[in-house]
């Protein structure tokens, strides 16, 4: 009635030449416990750790030599339950809690000739949690409906510094919060709906709708992902991103189900999308 799984990963990428260097990578570890309560109910409990680090360097020996580093660290636990209520209904529910620690950036000069001193952007701390429940239900021989609801919560936590801005977005003041103090909260309801209609044994049509909240933000300097992209959490000055997506697709298997083909279209509307302002430096 019990199974345990342990997995890990460590990877680093390095790019450099005579003028600059970049490095980035991730280290992760997961412990998962699978437990069978009854023939109809089982659960997965997971304990997860990740640490994503990235950096930019200018070579030493010149007056503009420096190193800029940043990292995003997560520690979380989650429980996922599956309950086979009857042959036509499968109920899934669970909860998750994740602690985020973000170091947006530490820049410091390297070498004796550098003109740079150390500059450190304050660390950010936050707790993200959520609960969900869904049901996969068969309606006759051809219809299947999947519907569910998820509630997510995001809380900024000290130690931290929050800057206050005027109408021109110039920082005018700041507030410092002590360690362990929650000073800002966001939350949202995320519904899910999916419909499957089996035309025959080879073809089917699927439609879906989902709303999602994204509390960790990514600001990019270009359309191509690089280690210079900045990760930071939602907070008093940055709202979480919200996305609503609808999709419709046609799926067909060919040659006795050895080849799967599909055509799908979707529409996605997003709110509070983050970007650098023009001519940002």
Short mmCIF file of C-alpha atoms in Angstrom, two decimals, residues 171-281:
data_model
loop_
_atom_site.label_atom_id
_atom_site.label_comp_id
_atom_site.label_asym_id
_atom_site.label_seq_id
_atom_site.Cartn_x
_atom_site.Cartn_y
_atom_site.Cartn_z
CA UNK A 171 10.40 56.17 -5.75
CA UNK A 172 9.63 58.63 -2.97
CA UNK A 173 9.70 56.51 0.18
CA UNK A 174 9.93 52.93 1.43
CA UNK A 175 8.59 50.71 4.20
CA UNK A 176 10.62 47.95 5.84
CA UNK A 177 8.81 44.85 7.16
CA UNK A 178 10.18 42.53 9.81
CA UNK A 179 10.95 38.86 9.23
CA UNK A 180 7.88 36.61 9.24
CA UNK A 181 5.36 39.45 8.87
CA UNK A 182 2.77 39.11 6.09
CA UNK A 183 2.20 42.53 4.52
CA UNK A 184 0.31 41.86 1.27
CA UNK A 185 -2.15 39.19 0.06
CA UNK A 186 -3.57 38.25 -3.33
CA UNK A 187 -6.04 35.47 -4.06
CA UNK A 188 -8.19 34.19 -6.86
CA UNK A 189 -10.66 31.53 -7.97
CA UNK A 190 -9.56 29.45 -10.96
CA UNK A 191 -12.35 27.47 -12.66
CA UNK A 192 -11.71 24.65 -15.15
CA UNK A 193 -14.07 23.07 -17.68
CA UNK A 194 -13.41 20.52 -20.40
CA UNK A 195 -15.78 18.64 -22.71
CA UNK A 196 -14.92 15.61 -24.84
CA UNK A 197 -17.20 14.16 -27.51
CA UNK A 198 -16.16 10.87 -29.13
CA UNK A 199 -17.45 10.84 -32.71
CA UNK A 200 -16.35 7.23 -33.17
CA UNK A 201 -13.49 4.99 -32.15
CA UNK A 202 -11.03 7.09 -34.16
CA UNK A 203 -12.19 10.70 -33.87
CA UNK A 204 -13.14 13.10 -31.10
CA UNK A 205 -13.77 16.79 -30.47
CA UNK A 206 -12.55 18.58 -27.34
CA UNK A 207 -13.34 22.02 -25.91
CA UNK A 208 -12.01 23.63 -22.74
CA UNK A 209 -11.90 26.79 -20.63
CA UNK A 210 -9.52 27.69 -17.79
CA UNK A 211 -8.60 30.72 -15.71
CA UNK A 212 -5.16 30.89 -14.10
CA UNK A 213 -3.28 33.28 -11.81
CA UNK A 214 0.49 33.76 -12.07
CA UNK A 215 2.10 35.28 -9.01
CA UNK A 216 5.78 35.03 -9.98
CA UNK A 217 6.58 37.54 -12.71
CA UNK A 218 9.19 37.47 -15.45
CA UNK A 219 10.48 40.67 -17.09
CA UNK A 220 12.35 40.02 -20.34
CA UNK A 221 14.71 42.23 -22.31
CA UNK A 222 13.95 40.35 -25.54
CA UNK A 223 11.69 37.68 -27.00
CA UNK A 224 14.46 35.11 -26.52
CA UNK A 225 14.91 33.80 -22.97
CA UNK A 226 18.31 34.61 -21.47
CA UNK A 227 19.84 34.68 -17.98
CA UNK A 228 19.26 38.44 -18.04
CA UNK A 229 15.51 37.91 -17.56
CA UNK A 230 14.41 39.10 -14.12
CA UNK A 231 12.17 37.01 -11.85
CA UNK A 232 10.27 38.79 -9.08
CA UNK A 233 7.05 38.23 -7.10
CA UNK A 234 3.75 40.05 -7.20
CA UNK A 235 3.44 42.62 -4.45
CA UNK A 236 1.89 45.94 -3.43
CA UNK A 237 3.17 47.57 -6.66
CA UNK A 238 2.73 44.61 -9.05
CA UNK A 239 -0.54 42.75 -9.51
CA UNK A 240 -0.59 39.03 -10.41
CA UNK A 241 -1.13 38.12 -14.03
CA UNK A 242 -4.53 36.64 -14.90
CA UNK A 243 -5.21 34.55 -17.99
CA UNK A 244 -8.47 33.24 -19.47
CA UNK A 245 -8.12 30.64 -22.21
CA UNK A 246 -10.66 28.81 -24.37
CA UNK A 247 -9.69 26.06 -26.81
CA UNK A 248 -11.34 23.85 -29.41
CA UNK A 249 -9.72 20.88 -31.13
CA UNK A 250 -10.34 17.93 -33.43
CA UNK A 251 -8.40 14.71 -32.80
CA UNK A 252 -8.16 11.67 -35.07
CA UNK A 253 -6.17 8.44 -34.95
CA UNK A 254 -4.95 6.83 -38.18
CA UNK A 255 -3.63 3.43 -39.22
CA UNK A 256 -5.19 1.43 -36.42
CA UNK A 257 -4.32 4.02 -33.78
CA UNK A 258 -0.59 4.00 -34.60
CA UNK A 259 -0.65 7.65 -35.71
CA UNK A 260 -2.28 10.46 -33.71
CA UNK A 261 -3.23 13.73 -35.43
CA UNK A 262 -4.90 16.87 -34.11
CA UNK A 263 -5.88 20.39 -35.07
CA UNK A 264 -6.53 22.89 -32.28
CA UNK A 265 -7.23 26.61 -31.95
CA UNK A 266 -7.29 28.72 -28.80
CA UNK A 267 -7.93 32.25 -27.62
CA UNK A 268 -6.14 33.65 -24.58
CA UNK A 269 -6.80 36.94 -22.84
CA UNK A 270 -4.27 38.22 -20.29
CA UNK A 271 -4.38 40.96 -17.67
CA UNK A 272 -1.59 42.79 -15.80
CA UNK A 273 1.17 41.61 -18.15
CA UNK A 274 4.63 42.77 -17.06
CA UNK A 275 7.17 44.46 -19.34
CA UNK A 276 10.01 46.95 -19.13
CA UNK A 277 8.99 50.50 -19.95
CA UNK A 278 10.47 52.07 -23.09
CA UNK A 279 14.14 53.04 -22.83
CA UNK A 280 14.48 51.39 -19.40
CA UNK A 281 18.05 51.34 -18.09
#
